[in-house]
CSV table of C-alpha atoms in Angstrom, one decimal:
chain,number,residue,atom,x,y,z
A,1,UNK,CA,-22.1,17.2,-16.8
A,2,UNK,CA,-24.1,14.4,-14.9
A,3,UNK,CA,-24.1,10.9,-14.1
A,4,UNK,CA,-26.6,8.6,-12.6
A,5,UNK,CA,-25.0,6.4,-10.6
A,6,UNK,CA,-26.2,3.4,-8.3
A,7,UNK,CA,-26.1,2.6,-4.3
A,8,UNK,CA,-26.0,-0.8,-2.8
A,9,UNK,CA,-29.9,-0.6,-2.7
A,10,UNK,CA,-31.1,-1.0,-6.0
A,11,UNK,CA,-31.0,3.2,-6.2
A,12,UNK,CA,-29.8,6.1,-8.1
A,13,UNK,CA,-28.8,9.2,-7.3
A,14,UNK,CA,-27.5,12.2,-9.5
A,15,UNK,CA,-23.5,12.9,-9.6
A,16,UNK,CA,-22.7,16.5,-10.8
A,17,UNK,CA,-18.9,16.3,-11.5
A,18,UNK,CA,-16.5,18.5,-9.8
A,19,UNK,CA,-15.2,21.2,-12.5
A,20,UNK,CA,-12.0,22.2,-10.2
A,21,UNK,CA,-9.4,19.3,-9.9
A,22,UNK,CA,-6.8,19.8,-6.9
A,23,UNK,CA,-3.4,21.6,-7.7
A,24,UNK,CA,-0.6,21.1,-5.3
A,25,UNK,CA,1.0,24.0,-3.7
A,26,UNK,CA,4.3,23.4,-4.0
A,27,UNK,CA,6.5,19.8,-5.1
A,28,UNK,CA,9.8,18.0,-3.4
A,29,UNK,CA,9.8,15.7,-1.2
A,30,UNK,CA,8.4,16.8,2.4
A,31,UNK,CA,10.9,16.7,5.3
A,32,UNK,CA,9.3,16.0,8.5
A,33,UNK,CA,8.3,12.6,7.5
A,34,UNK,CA,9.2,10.0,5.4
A,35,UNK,CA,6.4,9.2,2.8
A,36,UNK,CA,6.1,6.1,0.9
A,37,UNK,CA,2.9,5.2,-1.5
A,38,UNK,CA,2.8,1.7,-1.9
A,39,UNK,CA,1.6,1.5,-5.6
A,40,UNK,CA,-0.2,-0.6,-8.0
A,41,UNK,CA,0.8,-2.5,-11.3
A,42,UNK,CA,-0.9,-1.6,-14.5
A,43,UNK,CA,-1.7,-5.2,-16.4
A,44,UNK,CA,-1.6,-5.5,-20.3
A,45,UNK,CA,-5.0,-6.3,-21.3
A,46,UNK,CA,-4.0,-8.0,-24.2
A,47,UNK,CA,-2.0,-10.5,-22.9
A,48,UNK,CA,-3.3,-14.2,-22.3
A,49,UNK,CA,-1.7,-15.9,-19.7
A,50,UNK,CA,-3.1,-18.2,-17.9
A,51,UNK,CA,-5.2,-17.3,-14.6
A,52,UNK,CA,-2.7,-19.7,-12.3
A,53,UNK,CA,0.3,-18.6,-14.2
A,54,UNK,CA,1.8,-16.1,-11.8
A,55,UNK,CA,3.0,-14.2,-14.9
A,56,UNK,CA,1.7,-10.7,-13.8
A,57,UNK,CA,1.1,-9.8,-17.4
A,58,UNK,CA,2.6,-6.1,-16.4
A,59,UNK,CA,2.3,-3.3,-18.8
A,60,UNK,CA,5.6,-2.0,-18.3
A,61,UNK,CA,5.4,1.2,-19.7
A,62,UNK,CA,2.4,2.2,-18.2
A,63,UNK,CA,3.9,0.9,-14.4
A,64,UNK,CA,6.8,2.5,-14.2
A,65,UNK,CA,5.0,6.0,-16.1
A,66,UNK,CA,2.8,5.7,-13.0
A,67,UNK,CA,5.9,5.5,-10.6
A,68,UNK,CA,6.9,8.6,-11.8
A,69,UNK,CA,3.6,10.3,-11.0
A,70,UNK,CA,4.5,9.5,-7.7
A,71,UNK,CA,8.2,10.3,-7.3
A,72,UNK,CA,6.9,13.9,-9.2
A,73,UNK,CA,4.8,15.0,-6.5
A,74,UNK,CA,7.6,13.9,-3.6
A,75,UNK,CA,6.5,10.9,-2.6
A,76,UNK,CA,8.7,7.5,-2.6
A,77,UNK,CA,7.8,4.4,-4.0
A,78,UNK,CA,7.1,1.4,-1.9
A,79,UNK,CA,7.2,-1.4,-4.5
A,80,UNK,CA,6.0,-4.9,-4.7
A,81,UNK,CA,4.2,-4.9,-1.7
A,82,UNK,CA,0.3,-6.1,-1.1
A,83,UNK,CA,-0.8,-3.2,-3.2
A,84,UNK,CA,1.3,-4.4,-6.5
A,85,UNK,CA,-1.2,-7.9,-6.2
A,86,UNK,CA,2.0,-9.7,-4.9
A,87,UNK,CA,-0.2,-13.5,-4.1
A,88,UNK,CA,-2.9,-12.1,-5.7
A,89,UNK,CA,-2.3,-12.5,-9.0
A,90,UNK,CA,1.5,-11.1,-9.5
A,91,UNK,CA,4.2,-14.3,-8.9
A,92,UNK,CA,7.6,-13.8,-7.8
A,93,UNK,CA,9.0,-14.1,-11.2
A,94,UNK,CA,7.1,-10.8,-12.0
A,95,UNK,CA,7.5,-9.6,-8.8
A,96,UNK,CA,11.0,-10.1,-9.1
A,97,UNK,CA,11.0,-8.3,-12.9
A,98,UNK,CA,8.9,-4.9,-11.3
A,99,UNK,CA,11.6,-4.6,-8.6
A,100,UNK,CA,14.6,-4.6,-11.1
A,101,UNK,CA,12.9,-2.5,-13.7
A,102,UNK,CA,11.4,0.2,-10.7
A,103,UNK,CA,14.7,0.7,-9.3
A,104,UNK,CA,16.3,1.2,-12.7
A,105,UNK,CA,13.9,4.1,-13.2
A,106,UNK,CA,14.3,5.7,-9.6
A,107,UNK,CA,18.2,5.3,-10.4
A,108,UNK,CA,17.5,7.5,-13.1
A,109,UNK,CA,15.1,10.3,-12.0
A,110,UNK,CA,16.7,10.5,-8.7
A,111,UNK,CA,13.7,8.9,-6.9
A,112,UNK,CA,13.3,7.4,-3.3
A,113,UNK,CA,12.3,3.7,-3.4
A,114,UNK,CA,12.1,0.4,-0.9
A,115,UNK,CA,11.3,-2.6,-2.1
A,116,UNK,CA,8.9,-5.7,-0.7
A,117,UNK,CA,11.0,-9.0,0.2
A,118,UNK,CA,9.0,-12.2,0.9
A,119,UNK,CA,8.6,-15.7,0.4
A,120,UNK,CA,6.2,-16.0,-2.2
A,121,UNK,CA,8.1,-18.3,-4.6
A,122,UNK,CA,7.5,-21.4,-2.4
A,123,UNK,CA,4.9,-23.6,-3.6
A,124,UNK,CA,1.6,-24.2,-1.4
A,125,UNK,CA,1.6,-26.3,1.3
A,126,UNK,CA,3.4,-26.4,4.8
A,127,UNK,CA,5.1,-29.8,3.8
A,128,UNK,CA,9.3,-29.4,3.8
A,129,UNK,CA,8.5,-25.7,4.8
A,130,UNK,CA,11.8,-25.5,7.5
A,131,UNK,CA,12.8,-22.3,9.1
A,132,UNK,CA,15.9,-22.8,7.1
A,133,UNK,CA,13.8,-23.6,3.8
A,134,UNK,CA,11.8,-19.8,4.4
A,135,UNK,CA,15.2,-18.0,5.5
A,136,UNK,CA,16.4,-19.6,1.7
A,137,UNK,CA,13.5,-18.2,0.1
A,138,UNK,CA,14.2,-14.3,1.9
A,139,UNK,CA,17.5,-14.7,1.2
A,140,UNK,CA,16.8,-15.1,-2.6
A,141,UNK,CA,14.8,-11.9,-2.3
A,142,UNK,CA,16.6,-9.9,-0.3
A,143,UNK,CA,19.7,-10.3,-2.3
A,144,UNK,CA,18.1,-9.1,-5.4
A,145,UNK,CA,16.4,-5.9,-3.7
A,146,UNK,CA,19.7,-5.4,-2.2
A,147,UNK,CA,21.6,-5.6,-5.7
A,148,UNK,CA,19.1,-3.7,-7.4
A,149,UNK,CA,20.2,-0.8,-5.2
A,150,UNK,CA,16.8,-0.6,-3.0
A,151,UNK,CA,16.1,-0.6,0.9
A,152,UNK,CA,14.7,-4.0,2.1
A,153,UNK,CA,10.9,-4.2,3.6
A,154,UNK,CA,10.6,-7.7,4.6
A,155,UNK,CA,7.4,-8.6,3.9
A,156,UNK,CA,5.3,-10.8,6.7
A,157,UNK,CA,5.0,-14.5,4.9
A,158,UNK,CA,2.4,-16.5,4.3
A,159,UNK,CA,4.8,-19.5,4.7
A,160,UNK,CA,6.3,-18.4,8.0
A,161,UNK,CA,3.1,-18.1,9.3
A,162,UNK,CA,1.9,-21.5,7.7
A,163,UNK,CA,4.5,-23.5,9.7
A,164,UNK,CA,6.0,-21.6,12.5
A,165,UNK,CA,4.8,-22.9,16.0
A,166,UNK,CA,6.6,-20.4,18.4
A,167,UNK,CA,8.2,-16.9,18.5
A,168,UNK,CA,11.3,-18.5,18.5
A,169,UNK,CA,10.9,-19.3,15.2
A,170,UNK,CA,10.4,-15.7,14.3
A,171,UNK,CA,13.5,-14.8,15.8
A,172,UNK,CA,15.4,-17.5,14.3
A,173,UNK,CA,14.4,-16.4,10.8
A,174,UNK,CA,14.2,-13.0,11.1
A,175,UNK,CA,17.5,-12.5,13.6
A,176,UNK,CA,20.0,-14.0,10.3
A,177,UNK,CA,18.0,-12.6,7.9
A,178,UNK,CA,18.6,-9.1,9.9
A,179,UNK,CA,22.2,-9.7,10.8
A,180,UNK,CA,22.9,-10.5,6.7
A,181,UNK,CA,21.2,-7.4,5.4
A,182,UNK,CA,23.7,-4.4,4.2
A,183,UNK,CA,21.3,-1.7,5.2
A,184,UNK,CA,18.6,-1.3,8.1
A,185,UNK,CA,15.6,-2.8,7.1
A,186,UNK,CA,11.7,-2.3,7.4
A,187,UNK,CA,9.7,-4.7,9.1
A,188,UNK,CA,6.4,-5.4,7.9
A,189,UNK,CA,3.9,-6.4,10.1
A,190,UNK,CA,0.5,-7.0,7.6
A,191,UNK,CA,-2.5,-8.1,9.7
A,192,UNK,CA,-5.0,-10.6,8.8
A,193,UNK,CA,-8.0,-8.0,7.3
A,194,UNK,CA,-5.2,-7.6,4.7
A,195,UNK,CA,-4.4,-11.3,3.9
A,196,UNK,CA,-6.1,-14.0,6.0
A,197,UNK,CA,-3.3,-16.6,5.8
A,198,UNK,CA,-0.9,-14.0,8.3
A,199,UNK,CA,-3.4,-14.6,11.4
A,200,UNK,CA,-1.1,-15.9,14.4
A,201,UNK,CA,1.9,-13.7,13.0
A,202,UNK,CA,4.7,-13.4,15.4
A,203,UNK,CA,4.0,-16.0,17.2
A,204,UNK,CA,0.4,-15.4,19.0
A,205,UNK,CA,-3.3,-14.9,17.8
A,206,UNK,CA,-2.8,-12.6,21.0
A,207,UNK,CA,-1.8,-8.9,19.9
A,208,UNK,CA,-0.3,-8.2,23.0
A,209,UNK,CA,1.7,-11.4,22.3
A,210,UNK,CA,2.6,-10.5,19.3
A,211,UNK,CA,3.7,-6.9,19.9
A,212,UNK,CA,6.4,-8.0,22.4
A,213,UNK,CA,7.8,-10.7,20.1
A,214,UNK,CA,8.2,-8.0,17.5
A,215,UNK,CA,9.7,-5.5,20.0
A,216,UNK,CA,12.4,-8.0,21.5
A,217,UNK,CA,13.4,-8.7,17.8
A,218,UNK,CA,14.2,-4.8,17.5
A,219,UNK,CA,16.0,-4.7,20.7
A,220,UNK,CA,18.2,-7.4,19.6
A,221,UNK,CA,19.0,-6.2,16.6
A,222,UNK,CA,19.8,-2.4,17.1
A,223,UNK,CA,20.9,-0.5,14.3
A,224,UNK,CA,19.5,-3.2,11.7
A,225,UNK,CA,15.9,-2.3,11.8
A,226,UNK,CA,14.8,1.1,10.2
A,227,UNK,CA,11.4,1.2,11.3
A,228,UNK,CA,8.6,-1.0,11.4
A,229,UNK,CA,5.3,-0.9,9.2
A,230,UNK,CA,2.1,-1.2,11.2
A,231,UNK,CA,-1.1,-2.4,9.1
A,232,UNK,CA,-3.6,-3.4,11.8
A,233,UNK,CA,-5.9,-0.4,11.6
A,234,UNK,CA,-6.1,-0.1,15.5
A,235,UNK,CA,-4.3,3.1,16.1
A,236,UNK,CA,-4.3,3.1,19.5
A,237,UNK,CA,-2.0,0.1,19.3
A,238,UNK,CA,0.0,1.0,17.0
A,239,UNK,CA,0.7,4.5,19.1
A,240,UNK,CA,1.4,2.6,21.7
A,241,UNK,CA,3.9,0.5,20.1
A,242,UNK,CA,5.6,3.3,18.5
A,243,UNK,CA,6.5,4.5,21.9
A,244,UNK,CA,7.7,1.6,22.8
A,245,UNK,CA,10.1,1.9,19.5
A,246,UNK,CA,14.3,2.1,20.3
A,247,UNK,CA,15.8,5.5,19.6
A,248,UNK,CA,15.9,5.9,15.7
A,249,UNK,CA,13.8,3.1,14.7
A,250,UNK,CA,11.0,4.8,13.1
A,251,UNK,CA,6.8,3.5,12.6
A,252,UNK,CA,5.5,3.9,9.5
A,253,UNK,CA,1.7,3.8,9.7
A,254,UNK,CA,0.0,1.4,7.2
A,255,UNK,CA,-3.0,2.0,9.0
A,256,UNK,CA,-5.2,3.2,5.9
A,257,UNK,CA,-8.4,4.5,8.5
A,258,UNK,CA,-6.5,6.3,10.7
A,259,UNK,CA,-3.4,8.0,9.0
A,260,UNK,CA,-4.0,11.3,9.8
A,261,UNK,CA,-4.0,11.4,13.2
A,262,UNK,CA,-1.3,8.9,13.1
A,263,UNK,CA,1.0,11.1,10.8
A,264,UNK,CA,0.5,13.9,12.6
A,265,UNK,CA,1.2,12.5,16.0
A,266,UNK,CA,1.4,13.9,19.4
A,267,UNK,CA,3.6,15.2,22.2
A,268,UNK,CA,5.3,12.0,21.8
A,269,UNK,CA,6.3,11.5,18.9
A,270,UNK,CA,4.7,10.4,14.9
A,271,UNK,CA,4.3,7.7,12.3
A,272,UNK,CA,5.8,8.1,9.0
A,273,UNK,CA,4.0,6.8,6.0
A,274,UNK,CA,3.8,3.8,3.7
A,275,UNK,CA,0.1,3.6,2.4
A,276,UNK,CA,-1.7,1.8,0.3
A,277,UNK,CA,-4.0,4.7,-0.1
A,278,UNK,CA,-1.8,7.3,-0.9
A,279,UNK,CA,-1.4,5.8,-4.4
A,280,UNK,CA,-4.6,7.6,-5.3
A,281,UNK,CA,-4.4,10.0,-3.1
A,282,UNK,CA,-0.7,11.4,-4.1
A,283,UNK,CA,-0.6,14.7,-4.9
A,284,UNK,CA,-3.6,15.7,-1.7
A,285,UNK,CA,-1.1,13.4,0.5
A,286,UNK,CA,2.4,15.2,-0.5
A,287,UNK,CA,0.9,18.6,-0.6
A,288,UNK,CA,-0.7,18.0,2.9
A,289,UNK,CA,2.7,16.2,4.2
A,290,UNK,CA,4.6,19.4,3.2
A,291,UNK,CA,2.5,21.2,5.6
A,292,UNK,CA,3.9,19.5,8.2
A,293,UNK,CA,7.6,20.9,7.3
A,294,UNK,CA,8.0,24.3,9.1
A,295,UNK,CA,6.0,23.7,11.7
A,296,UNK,CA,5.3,21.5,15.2
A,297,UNK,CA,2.4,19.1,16.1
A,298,UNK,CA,0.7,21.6,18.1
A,299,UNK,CA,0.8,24.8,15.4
A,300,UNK,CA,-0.6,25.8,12.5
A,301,UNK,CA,0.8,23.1,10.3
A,302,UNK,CA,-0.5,20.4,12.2
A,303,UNK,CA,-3.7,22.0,11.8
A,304,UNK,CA,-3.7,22.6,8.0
A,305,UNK,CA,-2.1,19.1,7.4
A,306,UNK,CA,-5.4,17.6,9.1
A,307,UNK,CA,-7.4,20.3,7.7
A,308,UNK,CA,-6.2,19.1,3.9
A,309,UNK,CA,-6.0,14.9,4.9
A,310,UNK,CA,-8.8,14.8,7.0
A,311,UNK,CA,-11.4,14.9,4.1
A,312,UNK,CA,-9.8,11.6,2.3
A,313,UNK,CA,-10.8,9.3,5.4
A,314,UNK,CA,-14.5,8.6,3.8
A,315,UNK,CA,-12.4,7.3,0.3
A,316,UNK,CA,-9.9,5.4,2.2
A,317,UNK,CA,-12.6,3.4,4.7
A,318,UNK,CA,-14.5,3.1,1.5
A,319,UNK,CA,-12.2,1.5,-1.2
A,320,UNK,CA,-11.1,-0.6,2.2
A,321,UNK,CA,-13.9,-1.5,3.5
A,322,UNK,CA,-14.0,-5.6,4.4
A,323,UNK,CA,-13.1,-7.9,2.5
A,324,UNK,CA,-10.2,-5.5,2.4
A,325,UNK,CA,-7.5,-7.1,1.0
A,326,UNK,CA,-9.6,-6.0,-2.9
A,327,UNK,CA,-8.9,-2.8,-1.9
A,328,UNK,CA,-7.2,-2.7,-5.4
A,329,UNK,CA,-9.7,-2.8,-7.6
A,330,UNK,CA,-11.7,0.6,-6.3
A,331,UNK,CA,-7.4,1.8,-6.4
A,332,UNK,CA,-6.6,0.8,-9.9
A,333,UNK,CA,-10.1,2.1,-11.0
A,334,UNK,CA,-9.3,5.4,-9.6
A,335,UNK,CA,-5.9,5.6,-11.5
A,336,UNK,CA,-7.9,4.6,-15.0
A,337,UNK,CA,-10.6,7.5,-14.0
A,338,UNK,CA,-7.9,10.1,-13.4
A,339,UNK,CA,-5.7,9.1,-17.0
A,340,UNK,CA,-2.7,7.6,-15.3
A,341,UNK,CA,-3.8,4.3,-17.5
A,342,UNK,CA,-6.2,3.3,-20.6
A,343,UNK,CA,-7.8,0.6,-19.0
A,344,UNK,CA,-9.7,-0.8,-16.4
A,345,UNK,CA,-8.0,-4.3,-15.9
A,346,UNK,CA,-6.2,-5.7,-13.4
A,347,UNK,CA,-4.0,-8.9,-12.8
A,348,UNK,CA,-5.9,-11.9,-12.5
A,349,UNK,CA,-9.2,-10.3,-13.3
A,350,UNK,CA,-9.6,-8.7,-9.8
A,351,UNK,CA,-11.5,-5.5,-11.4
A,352,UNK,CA,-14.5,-7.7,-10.8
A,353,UNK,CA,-13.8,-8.4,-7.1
A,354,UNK,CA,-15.9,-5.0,-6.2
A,355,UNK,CA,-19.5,-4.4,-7.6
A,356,UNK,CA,-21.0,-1.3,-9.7
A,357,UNK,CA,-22.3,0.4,-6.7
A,358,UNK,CA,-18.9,0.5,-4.4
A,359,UNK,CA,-17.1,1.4,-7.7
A,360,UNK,CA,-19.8,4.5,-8.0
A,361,UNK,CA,-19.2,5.6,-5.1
A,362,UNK,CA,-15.3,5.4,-4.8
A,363,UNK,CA,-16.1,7.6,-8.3
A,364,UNK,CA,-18.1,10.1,-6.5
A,365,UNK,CA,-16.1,10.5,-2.9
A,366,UNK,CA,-12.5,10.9,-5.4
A,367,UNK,CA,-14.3,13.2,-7.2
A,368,UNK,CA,-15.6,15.1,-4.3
A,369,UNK,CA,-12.0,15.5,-3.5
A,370,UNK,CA,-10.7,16.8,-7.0
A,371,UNK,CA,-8.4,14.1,-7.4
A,372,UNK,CA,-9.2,14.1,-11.0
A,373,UNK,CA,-6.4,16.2,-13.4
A,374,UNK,CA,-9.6,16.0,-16.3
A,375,UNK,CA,-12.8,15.6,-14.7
A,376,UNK,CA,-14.4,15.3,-18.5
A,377,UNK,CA,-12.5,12.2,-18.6
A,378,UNK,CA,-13.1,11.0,-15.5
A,379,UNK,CA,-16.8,11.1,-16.5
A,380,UNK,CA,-16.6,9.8,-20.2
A,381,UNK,CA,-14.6,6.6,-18.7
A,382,UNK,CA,-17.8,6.1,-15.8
A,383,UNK,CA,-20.3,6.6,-18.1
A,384,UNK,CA,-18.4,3.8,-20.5
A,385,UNK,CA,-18.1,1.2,-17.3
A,386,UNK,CA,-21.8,2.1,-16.7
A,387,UNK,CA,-22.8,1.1,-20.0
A,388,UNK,CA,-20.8,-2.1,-19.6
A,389,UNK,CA,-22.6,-2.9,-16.7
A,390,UNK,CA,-25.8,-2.1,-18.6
A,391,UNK,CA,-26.7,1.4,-17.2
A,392,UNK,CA,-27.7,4.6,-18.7
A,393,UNK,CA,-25.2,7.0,-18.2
């Protein structure tokens, strides 16, 4: 087995397919940290909506197989988030369908789940956007994640950021949205290499800034927050909020450069997961997390977990790489290489929004990493997307 495949100069190089695909060591969920994959909607690429529908054109089937994947190798399921296409191609009313039918399913296998709550059903424009208009729109989607029988993440929102002018207004929205809620919550704070329109968030195109709005929303609110999601890839900042964290509030890294190190932690304390990344990377991420169960940062299981997660940082800066918010084409292409799917399409046509050569290579670096069950599969289904593209295999 071989493949020819191209770089981003015009050459080819030779790809000898790995024969061994990873086997976990062991399954359950892992205990020393909580471990959420956000994951990814498989379209129906026979449906025929139209591109400015919002209709998602979800094969359900197919999705919520794929959720079980997860939830079989230990891992919960963050659902609906920036991963899932929500504005990108998936519209509330879909949205609002793949939250329903997901928590349904973890109902039934017994599987650990938290749900994305936004605003994405306003129209465009800042016109009639009122704090009180926004809080309306969370409130619609916090109820239904709440009676679906999921935990909230409140998504950051594109509106909020749109028309607030001061922290205040932050706190104003947030602070009843957090008072209503019947569970503690996950704040999500998704920074603008994800999703340009969240720039300012908080408050303040100042980090600092915005770190201490965030942190005086938490300490007035204690015992409504369960943990904060940081996705700003600057890991020294987001250790140094994390210690800045009330007792029990918890960080969840969505840092998908450094996770690691971030997971792993040190003498004061660790992030727990909810990663984009470790939808293709489930069973190496669980099976690494596990390591982490028996023993302390500074022994042996520290040092395998790093040892086993270490190697997947080339993939994940790779199939993240700028503009990073199309992160989900090189992820969806990995799930149709490994069999978890039968295509290669995605929701609004965004398997185009990545060229040949950066899908080669997210081929060659997941391969590397045996993170294909059938590696004569894996190859076939290159070798076909080659051909499309016009290449000899």
């Amino acid at each position: 087995m071989s493949l020819r495949l191209p770089d981003a100069d015009g050459r080819w190089r030779t790809h000898i397919p790995r024969a061994d695909p990873f086997v976990p060591a062991g399954t359950g969920p892992p205990a020393a940290r909580t471990v959420l994959a956000a994951a990814h909607v498989v379209a129906d690429p026979y449906a025929d909506p139209h591109p400015d529908s919002g209709a998602g054109a979800v094969d359900w089937d197919a999705t919520l197989a794929f959720r079980r994947h997860l939830w079989s190798h230990g891992l919960g399921v963050a659902e609906a988030m920036d991963t899932a296409q929500r504005g990108m191609g998936l519209g509330w009313d879909a949205a609002a369908e793949l939250i329903r039918r997901s928590a349904a399913e973890a109902r039934a296998v017994g599987g650990v789940i938290a749900c994305g709550a936004g605003t994405d059903q306003l129209p465009p424009g800042v016109h009639g956007r009122t704090p009180a208009v926004i809080r309306a729109a969370y409130e619609e989607q916090c109820a239904l994640v709440e009676d679906s029988g999921a935990r909230i993440i409140l998504m950051a929102s594109r509106a909020l950021a749109a028309s607030a002018r001061t922290p205040e207004d932050y706190h104003s929205v947030y602070g009843e949205l957090l008072r209503q809620a019947r569970e503690p919550v996950i704040l999500h704070w998704l920074g603008p290499m994800f999703d340009p329109a969240l720039g300012g968030y908080w408050g303040s195109t100042d980090t600092d800034a915005a770190t201490e709005t965030l942190l005086e929303l938490v300490a007035a609110h204690p015992g409504r927050v369960d943990g904060v999601k940081v996705s700003l890839l600057d890991a020294g900042r987001e250790i140094a909020l994390r210690r800045r964290l009330p007792p029990g509030v918890r960080c969840y890294t969505g840092d998908d450069f450094h996770y690691p190190e971030l997971i792993a932690g040190d003498e004061y304390g660790f992030s727990h997961a909810l990663l984009g990344v470790f939808d293709p990377l489930a069973p190496l991420a669980a099976d690494a997390a596990r390591m982490l169960d028996t023993d302390g940062v500074r022994t042996s299981g520290a040092a395998r977990f790093r040892a086993a997660l270490d190697p997947t940082v080339p993939l994940a800066r790779h199939l993240f790489q700028p503009p990073t918010r199309f992160y989900k084409t090189g992820v969806v292409l990995l799930a149709w290489l490994a069999g978890h799917q039968r295509h290669f399409t995605m929701v609004g046509g965004l398997q185009s929004a990545r060229s040949l050569p950066h899908l080669a290579r997210a081929y060659e670096l997941a391969d590397g990493l045996g993170l294909f069950p059938d590696p004569v599969l894996a190859e076939a289904r290159m070798a076909a997307l080659l051909r499309v593209y016009g290449a000899e295999a």
